[in-house]
CSV table of C-alpha atoms and ligand atoms in Angstrom, one decimal:
chain,number,residue,atom,x,y,z
E,1,MET,CA,171.9,30.6,34.8
E,2,SER,CA,171.2,27.5,36.9
E,3,ILE,CA,167.5,26.1,36.9
E,4,LEU,CA,167.1,27.2,40.6
E,5,ALA,CA,168.2,30.9,39.5
E,6,GLN,CA,166.0,30.8,37.0
E,7,VAL,CA,162.9,29.5,39.2
E,8,ILE,CA,163.9,32.3,41.7
E,9,SER,CA,164.2,34.9,38.8
E,10,ASP,CA,160.5,33.4,37.3
E,11,VAL,CA,159.0,34.1,41.0
E,12,LYS,CA,160.0,37.9,41.1
E,13,LYS,CA,158.6,38.6,38.0
E,14,ARG,CA,155.3,36.6,38.3
E,15,ASP,CA,154.7,38.3,41.8
E,16,PRO,CA,156.7,41.6,41.8
E,17,HIS,CA,155.2,42.8,45.1
E,18,GLU,CA,156.0,40.1,47.6
E,19,PRO,CA,159.2,40.4,49.0
E,20,GLU,CA,158.8,38.5,52.0
E,21,PHE,CA,157.9,35.3,49.7
E,22,HIS,CA,161.1,36.0,47.5
E,23,GLN,CA,163.0,36.2,50.5
E,24,ALA,CA,161.8,32.6,51.5
E,25,VAL,CA,162.1,31.2,48.3
E,26,GLU,CA,165.6,32.4,48.0
E,27,GLU,CA,166.9,31.1,51.6
E,28,VAL,CA,165.1,27.7,50.9
E,29,PHE,CA,166.9,27.5,47.2
E,30,GLU,CA,170.0,28.5,48.2
E,31,SER,CA,170.7,25.4,49.6
E,32,LEU,CA,169.2,22.9,47.1
E,33,GLU,CA,171.9,23.1,44.2
E,34,PRO,CA,173.2,19.4,45.4
E,35,VAL,CA,169.8,18.2,45.3
E,36,ALA,CA,169.2,19.6,41.6
E,37,LYS,CA,172.7,17.8,40.9
E,38,LEU,CA,172.0,14.8,42.3
E,39,HIS,CA,168.2,14.1,41.2
E,40,PRO,CA,168.1,15.4,37.5
E,41,GLU,CA,164.9,13.5,37.2
E,42,TRP,CA,163.2,16.0,39.3
E,43,VAL,CA,164.4,18.9,37.5
E,44,ASP,CA,163.0,17.5,34.6
E,45,ALA,CA,159.6,16.7,36.0
E,46,GLY,CA,159.3,20.5,37.1
E,47,ILE,CA,159.8,20.1,40.8
E,48,PHE,CA,161.7,23.2,41.6
E,49,ASN,CA,159.2,25.3,39.2
E,50,ARG,CA,155.9,23.7,40.8
E,51,ILE,CA,156.8,23.8,44.0
E,52,VAL,CA,156.8,27.7,44.5
E,53,GLU,CA,153.3,28.1,42.8
E,54,PRO,CA,150.5,27.0,45.4
E,55,GLU,CA,148.0,24.4,44.4
E,56,ARG,CA,145.3,26.9,45.2
E,57,GLN,CA,144.8,30.7,46.6
E,58,ILE,CA,141.5,31.8,47.7
E,59,ILE,CA,140.6,35.2,48.6
E,60,PHE,CA,137.5,36.5,50.1
E,61,ARG,CA,135.7,39.6,51.4
E,62,VAL,CA,134.8,39.1,55.1
E,63,PRO,CA,132.0,41.7,56.4
E,64,TRP,CA,131.3,42.1,59.5
E,65,VAL,CA,129.1,44.3,61.8
E,66,ASP,CA,131.2,46.3,65.0
E,67,ASP,CA,129.5,47.3,68.2
E,68,LYS,CA,128.2,50.5,66.7
E,69,GLY,CA,126.5,48.8,64.7
E,70,LYS,CA,128.5,49.8,61.4
E,71,VAL,CA,129.3,47.0,58.7
E,72,GLN,CA,133.1,46.8,58.3
E,73,VAL,CA,135.0,44.5,55.7
E,74,ASN,CA,137.9,42.6,56.0
E,75,ARG,CA,140.1,40.8,53.7
E,76,GLY,CA,140.5,36.8,54.0
E,77,MET,CA,142.5,34.6,52.5
E,78,ARG,CA,144.0,30.9,52.7
E,79,VAL,CA,146.7,29.6,50.4
E,80,GLN,CA,146.6,25.6,49.9
E,81,PHE,CA,150.5,25.6,49.0
E,82,ASN,CA,151.2,21.9,48.6
E,83,SER,CA,149.2,18.3,49.8
E,84,ALA,CA,151.9,15.8,48.4
E,85,ILE,CA,152.7,14.4,51.9
E,86,GLY,CA,149.5,15.1,54.0
E,87,PRO,CA,145.9,17.5,54.1
E,88,TYR,CA,147.2,21.2,54.2
E,89,LYS,CA,148.1,22.2,57.5
E,90,GLY,CA,149.0,25.6,58.8
E,91,GLY,CA,147.6,28.5,60.8
E,92,LEU,CA,145.7,31.4,60.7
E,93,ARG,CA,147.1,35.1,61.2
E,94,PHE,CA,145.1,38.0,62.4
E,95,HIS,CA,147.0,41.5,61.7
E,96,PRO,CA,146.8,44.5,59.7
E,97,SER,CA,149.9,43.7,58.1
E,98,VAL,CA,148.7,40.8,56.7
E,99,TYR,CA,148.7,40.4,52.5
E,100,PRO,CA,149.3,37.7,50.0
E,101,GLY,CA,153.1,38.1,50.2
E,102,ILE,CA,153.2,37.2,53.7
E,103,ILE,CA,150.8,34.5,53.9
E,104,LYS,CA,152.5,32.8,50.5
E,105,PHE,CA,155.7,33.2,52.7
E,106,LEU,CA,154.6,31.6,55.7
E,107,GLY,CA,152.8,28.6,53.6
E,108,PHE,CA,155.9,28.2,51.8
E,109,GLU,CA,158.0,27.5,54.9
E,110,GLN,CA,155.4,25.3,56.5
E,111,ILE,CA,155.6,22.9,53.5
E,112,PHE,CA,159.2,22.1,54.7
E,113,LYS,CA,158.6,22.4,58.4
E,114,ASN,CA,155.5,20.1,58.1
E,115,SER,CA,157.8,17.3,56.5
E,116,LEU,CA,160.4,17.4,59.0
E,117,THR,CA,158.2,16.8,61.8
E,118,GLY,CA,157.5,13.0,60.1
E,119,LEU,CA,154.2,13.5,60.1
E,120,PRO,CA,151.8,13.4,57.3
E,121,MET,CA,151.1,17.0,56.8
E,122,GLY,CA,150.8,19.3,54.0
E,123,GLY,CA,151.8,23.0,53.8
E,124,GLY,CA,149.2,25.7,53.9
E,125,LYS,CA,148.4,29.0,55.7
E,126,GLY,CA,145.9,31.9,55.6
E,127,GLY,CA,145.1,34.4,57.4
E,128,SER,CA,143.2,38.3,56.9
E,129,ASP,CA,144.3,41.7,57.6
E,130,PHE,CA,141.5,42.0,60.6
E,131,ASP,CA,143.4,43.4,63.9
E,132,PRO,CA,142.1,41.9,66.9
E,133,LYS,CA,143.8,44.1,69.0
E,134,GLY,CA,141.3,46.9,70.8
E,135,LYS,CA,138.2,44.7,69.9
E,136,SER,CA,135.7,43.4,71.7
E,137,ASP,CA,134.7,39.8,72.0
E,138,GLY,CA,131.5,40.4,70.3
E,139,GLU,CA,133.5,41.8,67.4
E,140,VAL,CA,136.0,39.4,67.3
E,141,MET,CA,133.0,36.4,67.0
E,142,ARG,CA,131.0,38.2,64.2
E,143,PHE,CA,134.2,38.8,62.4
E,144,CYS,CA,135.3,34.7,63.0
E,145,GLN,CA,131.8,33.9,62.1
E,146,SER,CA,131.9,35.7,58.9
E,147,PHE,CA,135.9,34.4,58.0
E,148,MET,CA,134.4,30.7,58.5
E,149,LEU,CA,131.2,31.3,56.6
E,150,GLU,CA,133.7,31.3,53.3
E,151,LEU,CA,136.5,29.3,54.7
E,152,ALA,CA,134.4,26.3,55.5
E,153,ARG,CA,133.8,25.8,51.9
E,154,HIS,CA,137.5,25.0,50.7
E,155,ILE,CA,138.8,23.4,54.4
E,156,GLY,CA,138.1,19.8,56.1
E,157,ALA,CA,139.9,17.1,58.3
E,158,ASP,CA,141.4,15.4,55.6
E,159,THR,CA,141.3,18.6,53.2
E,160,ASP,CA,142.9,21.3,55.0
E,161,VAL,CA,143.2,21.8,58.9
E,162,PRO,CA,143.7,25.5,59.9
E,163,ALA,CA,145.6,26.5,63.4
E,164,GLY,CA,146.1,30.0,65.3
E,165,ASP,CA,149.2,32.2,64.5
E,166,ILE,CA,149.5,35.8,65.6
E,167,GLY,CA,146.0,37.3,66.8
E,168,VAL,CA,144.8,33.9,66.7
E,169,GLY,CA,144.6,32.1,69.9
E,170,LYS,CA,141.9,29.8,71.9
E,171,ARG,CA,139.2,32.5,71.6
E,172,GLU,CA,139.5,32.9,67.9
E,173,ILE,CA,139.8,29.2,67.3
E,174,GLY,CA,136.8,28.6,69.5
E,175,TYR,CA,134.4,31.0,67.3
E,176,LEU,CA,136.1,29.5,64.4
E,177,PHE,CA,135.4,26.0,65.6
E,178,GLY,CA,131.8,26.9,66.5
E,179,MET,CA,130.7,28.3,63.2
E,180,TYR,CA,132.2,25.4,61.2
E,181,LYS,CA,130.3,23.1,63.4
E,182,LYS,CA,126.8,25.0,62.6
E,183,ILE,CA,127.4,25.1,58.7
E,184,LYS,CA,128.8,21.4,58.6
E,185,ASN,CA,127.0,19.7,61.1
E,186,GLU,CA,129.6,17.6,61.9
E,187,PHE,CA,132.0,17.4,64.6
E,188,THR,CA,135.9,16.8,63.3
E,189,GLY,CA,139.2,17.8,63.8
E,190,VAL,CA,138.8,20.6,61.2
E,191,LEU,CA,141.2,22.9,63.1
E,192,THR,CA,143.9,22.6,65.7
E,193,GLY,CA,144.7,24.6,68.9
E,194,LYS,CA,141.4,24.1,70.2
E,195,GLY,CA,140.3,24.1,73.6
E,196,LEU,CA,140.7,21.4,76.0
E,197,PRO,CA,136.8,20.7,76.5
E,198,TYR,CA,136.4,20.0,72.7
E,199,GLY,CA,139.1,18.2,71.1
E,200,GLY,CA,142.0,20.1,71.8
E,201,SER,CA,145.2,18.6,72.7
E,202,LEU,CA,147.2,19.0,75.8
E,203,VAL,CA,150.4,20.6,75.6
E,204,ARG,CA,149.6,22.6,72.1
E,205,THR,CA,149.7,25.6,74.3
E,206,GLN,CA,153.0,25.3,75.5
E,207,ALA,CA,154.5,22.8,72.1
E,208,THR,CA,155.9,25.6,70.1
E,209,GLY,CA,157.9,27.3,72.9
E,210,TYR,CA,159.0,23.8,74.7
E,211,GLY,CA,159.7,22.6,71.3
E,212,LEU,CA,162.0,25.1,70.3
E,213,CYS,CA,163.9,24.6,73.7
E,214,TYR,CA,163.9,21.0,73.3
E,215,PHE,CA,165.9,21.0,69.7
E,216,MET,CA,168.6,23.8,71.2
E,217,GLU,CA,169.1,21.7,74.0
E,218,GLU,CA,169.5,18.8,71.7
E,219,ALA,CA,172.0,21.1,69.5
E,220,MET,CA,173.9,23.1,71.6
E,221,ASN,CA,174.7,19.4,73.4
E,222,THR,CA,175.6,18.1,70.0
E,223,LEU,CA,177.2,20.9,68.3
E,224,LYS,CA,179.0,22.9,71.3
E,225,ASN,CA,178.6,20.6,74.5
E,226,LYS,CA,177.1,23.6,76.1
E,227,SER,CA,173.0,23.4,77.3
E,228,PHE,CA,170.8,26.2,78.5
E,229,LYS,CA,172.0,25.3,82.3
E,230,ASP,CA,173.5,28.7,83.9
E,231,SER,CA,173.4,30.2,80.7
E,232,THR,CA,171.7,33.9,80.2
E,233,VAL,CA,168.9,33.8,77.7
E,234,VAL,CA,167.0,36.5,76.0
E,235,VAL,CA,163.5,36.0,74.3
E,236,SER,CA,161.9,38.4,72.2
E,237,GLY,CA,158.4,38.6,71.8
E,238,SER,CA,156.0,38.0,74.8
E,239,GLY,CA,153.2,36.1,72.8
E,240,ASN,CA,152.6,32.4,72.9
E,241,VAL,CA,156.1,31.1,71.5
E,242,ALA,CA,157.8,33.6,73.8
E,243,ILE,CA,156.5,32.6,76.8
E,244,TYR,CA,156.5,29.2,76.8
E,245,ALA,CA,160.2,29.3,75.6
E,246,ALA,CA,160.8,31.6,78.5
E,247,GLU,CA,159.0,28.9,80.7
E,248,LYS,CA,161.2,25.9,79.3
E,249,ALA,CA,164.5,27.6,79.1
E,250,SER,CA,164.0,28.4,82.6
E,251,GLN,CA,163.4,24.7,83.4
E,252,LEU,CA,166.2,24.0,82.1
E,253,GLY,CA,168.5,26.0,84.4
E,254,GLY,CA,168.5,29.1,82.3
E,255,LYS,CA,167.9,32.4,82.9
E,256,VAL,CA,165.6,34.4,81.0
E,257,VAL,CA,166.6,38.2,81.3
E,258,ALA,CA,164.6,40.2,79.0
E,259,MET,CA,161.3,39.8,76.7
E,260,SER,CA,159.9,42.7,74.8
E,261,ASP,CA,156.8,43.3,72.9
E,262,SER,CA,156.1,45.5,69.3
E,263,LYS,CA,156.5,48.8,71.7
E,264,GLY,CA,159.8,47.8,73.6
E,265,CYS,CA,161.7,45.7,76.0
E,266,ILE,CA,162.4,44.7,79.7
E,267,TYR,CA,165.4,44.0,81.4
E,268,ASP,CA,165.1,42.3,84.5
E,269,SER,CA,168.8,41.4,86.1
E,270,GLU,CA,167.2,39.0,88.4
E,271,GLY,CA,165.7,36.9,86.2
E,272,ILE,CA,162.1,37.5,84.2
E,273,ASP,CA,159.1,36.8,86.6
E,274,LEU,CA,157.0,34.8,84.0
E,275,GLU,CA,154.1,34.5,85.9
E,276,THR,CA,154.2,38.3,85.9
E,277,ILE,CA,154.1,38.3,82.0
E,278,LYS,CA,151.4,35.8,82.0
E,279,ILE,CA,149.0,38.4,83.8
E,280,ILE,CA,150.1,41.2,81.5
E,281,LYS,CA,150.0,39.6,78.2
E,282,GLU,CA,147.4,36.2,78.6
E,283,VAL,CA,145.2,37.7,81.1
E,284,GLU,CA,145.2,42.0,81.1
E,285,LYS,CA,146.2,42.0,77.4
E,286,LYS,CA,148.3,45.0,78.3
E,287,ARG,CA,151.8,46.5,77.4
E,288,ILE,CA,154.9,44.5,78.7
E,289,GLN,CA,155.8,48.1,80.1
E,290,GLU,CA,153.8,47.7,82.9
E,291,TYR,CA,156.1,44.7,84.1
E,292,LEU,CA,157.9,47.7,86.1
E,293,LYS,CA,154.6,48.1,88.0
E,294,TYR,CA,155.1,44.7,89.5
E,295,ARG,CA,159.0,44.5,89.5
E,296,PRO,CA,160.4,48.2,89.9
E,297,LYS,CA,164.0,47.3,89.3
E,298,ALA,CA,163.3,46.2,86.2
E,299,VAL,CA,164.5,48.4,83.3
E,300,TYR,CA,162.0,49.3,80.2
E,301,THR,CA,163.6,50.4,77.1
E,302,GLU,CA,161.5,51.6,74.0
E,303,GLY,CA,161.6,50.4,71.1
E,304,SER,CA,161.6,46.5,70.3
E,305,SER,CA,165.1,45.8,68.6
E,306,GLU,CA,166.7,47.3,72.0
E,307,ILE,CA,166.4,44.1,73.1
E,308,TRP,CA,169.4,42.4,70.9
E,309,ASN,CA,171.4,44.9,72.6
E,310,ILE,CA,171.4,43.0,75.8
E,311,LYS,CA,174.2,40.7,76.8
E,312,CYS,CA,173.1,37.2,76.3
E,313,ASP,CA,174.6,33.8,75.9
E,314,ILE,CA,171.5,32.1,74.1
E,315,ALA,CA,169.0,34.6,72.1
E,316,LEU,CA,165.5,33.4,71.1
E,317,PRO,CA,163.8,35.7,68.9
E,318,CYS,CA,160.0,34.5,69.1
E,319,ALA,CA,158.2,37.6,68.1
E,320,THR,CA,158.2,37.9,64.2
E,321,GLN,CA,159.8,37.8,60.8
E,322,ASN,CA,162.8,40.1,60.0
E,323,GLU,CA,163.0,41.4,63.7
E,324,LEU,CA,166.6,40.5,63.6
E,325,ASP,CA,169.0,42.5,61.4
E,326,GLU,CA,172.6,42.3,60.4
E,327,ASN,CA,173.5,45.2,63.1
E,328,ALA,CA,171.7,43.3,65.8
E,329,ALA,CA,173.3,39.8,64.9
E,330,LYS,CA,177.1,41.8,65.0
E,331,THR,CA,175.7,43.0,68.8
E,332,LEU,CA,174.8,39.7,69.8
E,333,VAL,CA,178.2,38.1,68.5
E,334,LYS,CA,180.3,41.0,69.8
E,335,ASN,CA,178.8,40.3,73.6
E,336,GLY,CA,179.6,36.6,73.5
E,337,CYS,CA,176.3,34.8,72.0
E,338,PHE,CA,176.8,31.1,71.1
E,339,ALA,CA,173.4,30.1,70.0
E,340,VAL,CA,170.2,31.4,68.2
E,341,GLY,CA,167.3,29.5,68.1
E,342,GLU,CA,164.1,31.1,66.0
E,343,GLY,CA,160.7,30.5,67.8
E,344,ALA,CA,159.1,33.1,65.2
E,345,ASN,CA,159.0,32.3,61.6
E,346,MET,CA,161.8,34.1,60.0
E,347,PRO,CA,163.0,36.3,62.2
E,348,CYS,CA,166.7,36.5,61.4
E,349,ASN,CA,167.1,38.4,58.2
E,350,PRO,CA,169.5,36.8,55.2
E,351,LYS,CA,172.5,39.0,56.5
E,352,ALA,CA,172.0,38.1,59.9
E,353,VAL,CA,171.9,34.0,59.3
E,354,HIS,CA,175.0,34.4,57.2
E,355,LEU,CA,176.9,35.8,60.1
E,356,PHE,CA,175.9,33.5,62.5
E,357,LEU,CA,176.7,30.9,60.5
E,358,LYS,CA,180.4,32.3,59.4
E,359,LYS,CA,180.7,33.2,63.5
E,360,GLY,CA,180.1,29.3,64.0
E,361,LEU,CA,177.1,30.0,66.7
E,362,VAL,CA,174.5,27.3,66.7
E,363,PHE,CA,171.8,28.8,64.6
E,364,ALA,CA,168.5,26.9,64.5
E,365,PRO,CA,166.2,27.8,61.5
E,366,GLY,CA,162.5,28.0,62.3
E,367,LYS,CA,161.2,26.0,60.1
E,368,ALA,CA,163.1,22.9,62.2
E,369,SER,CA,162.9,24.8,65.2
E,370,ASN,CA,159.7,25.8,65.7
E,371,ALA,CA,158.2,22.7,64.6
E,372,GLY,CA,157.1,21.8,68.0
E,373,GLY,CA,153.8,23.6,67.3
E,374,VAL,CA,152.5,22.1,64.4
E,375,ALA,CA,153.5,18.7,65.6
E,376,THR,CA,151.5,18.7,68.2
E,377,SER,CA,148.7,20.1,66.1
E,378,GLY,CA,149.6,16.4,64.1
E,379,LEU,CA,149.3,15.1,67.6
E,380,GLU,CA,145.9,16.9,68.1
E,381,MET,CA,144.4,15.4,64.8
E,382,SER,CA,145.5,12.1,65.4
E,383,GLN,CA,143.6,12.1,69.1
E,384,ASN,CA,140.7,13.5,67.4
E,385,SER,CA,140.8,10.7,64.6
E,386,MET,CA,140.9,8.3,67.5
E,387,ARG,CA,138.1,10.0,69.4
E,388,TYR,CA,140.7,9.7,72.4
E,389,SER,CA,143.1,11.9,74.3
E,390,TRP,CA,146.7,11.5,75.6
E,391,THR,CA,148.2,12.8,79.2
E,392,PHE,CA,150.2,15.8,79.1
E,393,GLU,CA,153.1,13.8,80.1
E,394,GLU,CA,152.5,11.5,77.3
E,395,VAL,CA,152.2,14.4,74.4
E,396,ASP,CA,155.0,16.1,76.1
E,397,SER,CA,157.1,13.0,75.5
E,398,LYS,CA,155.8,12.6,71.7
E,399,LEU,CA,156.8,16.2,71.3
E,400,LYS,CA,160.5,16.1,72.8
E,401,GLU,CA,161.3,12.8,70.9
E,402,ILE,CA,160.0,14.8,67.6
E,403,MET,CA,162.2,17.7,68.0
E,404,LYS,CA,165.4,15.6,68.9
E,405,GLU,CA,164.5,13.2,65.8
E,406,ILE,CA,164.2,16.5,63.7
E,407,PHE,CA,167.7,17.6,64.9
E,408,ARG,CA,169.1,14.5,64.1
E,409,ASN,CA,167.6,14.5,60.6
E,410,THR,CA,169.0,18.4,59.9
E,411,ASN,CA,172.4,17.7,61.3
E,412,GLU,CA,172.8,14.4,59.5
E,413,THR,CA,171.2,15.6,56.2
E,414,ALA,CA,173.6,18.8,56.7
E,415,LYS,CA,176.2,16.3,56.7
E,416,LYS,CA,175.7,14.1,53.6
E,417,TYR,CA,175.2,17.0,51.5
E,418,GLY,CA,178.7,18.9,52.4
E,419,PHE,CA,177.1,21.4,54.6
E,420,GLU,CA,178.7,20.2,58.1
E,421,ASN,CA,176.7,22.5,61.2
E,422,ASN,CA,174.8,24.3,58.8
E,423,LEU,CA,171.2,23.3,60.3
E,424,VAL,CA,170.0,26.1,57.5
E,425,ALA,CA,170.8,23.8,54.6
E,426,GLY,CA,170.2,20.7,56.5
E,427,ALA,CA,166.4,21.4,57.1
E,428,ASN,CA,165.7,23.3,53.8
E,429,ILE,CA,166.8,19.9,52.1
E,430,ALA,CA,165.6,17.1,54.7
E,431,GLY,CA,162.1,19.1,54.7
E,432,PHE,CA,162.3,19.5,50.3
E,433,VAL,CA,163.6,16.1,49.8
E,434,LYS,CA,160.7,14.2,51.4
E,435,VAL,CA,157.8,16.5,49.6
E,436,ALA,CA,159.9,16.4,46.3
E,437,SER,CA,160.0,12.4,45.9
E,438,ALA,CA,156.2,12.2,46.8
E,439,MET,CA,155.5,14.9,44.3
E,440,TYR,CA,157.4,13.0,41.6
E,441,SER,CA,155.7,9.7,42.5
E,442,GLN,CA,152.4,11.4,42.1
E,443,GLY,CA,152.7,12.7,38.7
E,444,LEU,CA,151.9,16.1,37.3
U,501,NDP,P1,151.1,35.9,69.6
U,501,NDP,O1,150.2,37.1,68.8
U,501,NDP,O2,151.1,35.4,70.7
U,501,NDP,O3,152.2,37.1,70.1
U,501,NDP,C1,153.4,37.6,69.1
U,501,NDP,C2,154.5,38.4,70.1
U,501,NDP,O4,155.2,39.2,69.1
U,501,NDP,C3,153.4,39.6,70.7
U,501,NDP,O5,154.1,39.9,72.4
U,501,NDP,C4,153.9,40.9,69.8
U,501,NDP,O6,153.8,41.9,70.5
U,501,NDP,C5,155.2,40.8,69.6
U,501,NDP,N1,155.9,41.6,68.4
U,501,NDP,C6,155.0,41.5,67.2
U,501,NDP,N2,155.7,42.4,66.6
U,501,NDP,C7,156.9,42.5,67.0
U,501,NDP,C8,158.0,43.4,67.1
U,501,NDP,N3,158.2,43.9,65.9
U,501,NDP,N4,159.0,43.0,68.0
U,501,NDP,C9,158.8,42.7,69.0
U,501,NDP,N5,157.7,42.0,69.4
U,501,NDP,C10,156.9,41.9,68.7
U,501,NDP,O7,152.0,35.1,68.4
U,501,NDP,P2,152.8,33.6,68.5
U,501,NDP,O8,153.7,34.0,69.8
U,501,NDP,O9,152.1,32.6,68.3
U,501,NDP,O10,153.9,34.0,67.1
U,501,NDP,C11,154.9,34.6,67.3
U,501,NDP,C12,155.8,34.0,66.2
U,501,NDP,O11,156.0,32.9,66.0
U,501,NDP,C13,155.3,34.6,64.5
U,501,NDP,O12,156.3,34.7,63.6
U,501,NDP,C14,154.7,32.5,64.2
U,501,NDP,O13,154.2,32.5,62.8
U,501,NDP,C15,155.4,31.8,65.0
U,501,NDP,N6,155.2,30.9,65.3
U,501,NDP,C16,153.8,30.4,66.2
U,501,NDP,C17,153.8,29.6,66.2
U,501,NDP,C18,152.9,29.0,67.2
U,501,NDP,O14,152.1,27.9,67.6
U,501,NDP,N7,151.9,29.9,68.1
U,501,NDP,C19,154.0,28.0,65.5
U,501,NDP,C20,155.1,28.3,65.0
U,501,NDP,C21,155.5,29.6,64.2
U,501,NDP,P3,152.5,43.0,70.7
U,501,NDP,O15,151.5,42.5,72.1
U,501,NDP,O16,153.0,44.6,70.9
U,501,NDP,O17,151.5,42.8,69.6
């Protein structure tokens, strides 16, 4: 058995009930065989065995009181995966599906994504099985305060800097930051995604979606001589990533015809009216089906995966993990789709990814194409340390340069290791090599 196969087998044996984490490890290790051959010293130093084991995992009780005065208990966690190239950095997810396997898959991906940004950030992730949906602001605040009461012991501007993810937006970050400040009596950049009046960065809200489109524009131009201009685009999800991916795709000349939420999808042949989506999702926090009230000619279909049946040139899955399977991939290919860019983390399952690569689509893996969010979080940390803030244009132009550089690095690395046009392999290898070399230098 090769060393990489042995590590994968050990991971499955050690934590058999974490399929998402196994999937993430297999997906990265699939590309690393040539790296292991080129660097026997990394094999001897156990780098491959060490990188799949988090440096630290913290699991804690989060008790809070609901509006009826009843005590509720959730589980909180933070996985501090790798600090070889900088403080742990990665979001917090509040969703009922959260358990260590999800947080470990996200934390593992985060190591390589953060490495690709070129900024000094290690990898981490955290969250809770708490569901903010349907809770009052008071309940969310009390939950966040209780969550931070424990988390504050483990994080810090130079140790671990959490941010948002599914279910954690500006409101939650505000409550978490307020509590951290009370506990520590210090105002530092301990969280990113903060509001603008208290240390947030311009462009952070838009960063993941905009960054995805900057990456795709560069990739489509270089690999296929194509672009968003005059292309039909489908964007799954209607949260933070999806909304701003749709916005930038339209600004670059694409026509976004469909979006979705966890219940269903809408198709608008005239192009989705994003201002309406923002009202429904960001202000009213309602179902996407409400779109029909504003645009009666649009069509709503029950079932979120129905979105992949809609004909498009470019597909941007921006909702959640494993939302696009092999059948969906076949339909997209049959309908003439030429590019797929992952805005979410691991939205395409392994069979879908293999099909896209086999059929020669431009396929951008999330760890490269959605790195704009964490890159801008890195820029937020820099601004906090300098006690300074850059303008929207300054941050946006840095983001654009970072995304272009991630594409260039990913594409060049793929070529160098014999995986021409395979951005999955390029991103895995480029992200891994930097972290592995830092780990090797630092000893055990
Ligand atoms: P949000 O909570 O803002 O939005 C998530 C969206 O996805 C919601 O519209 C939700 O619908 C929808 N959704 C959830 N499950 C499904 C499903 N099965 N099918 C279709 N839609 C679904 O999260 P974000 O936009 O922040 O995150 C989306 C993805 O992007 C996640 O994978 C996240 O890890 C990743 N990501 C986020 C970054 C960021 O900066 N925010 C950075 C990098 C990656 P509903 O409203 O019905 O729940």
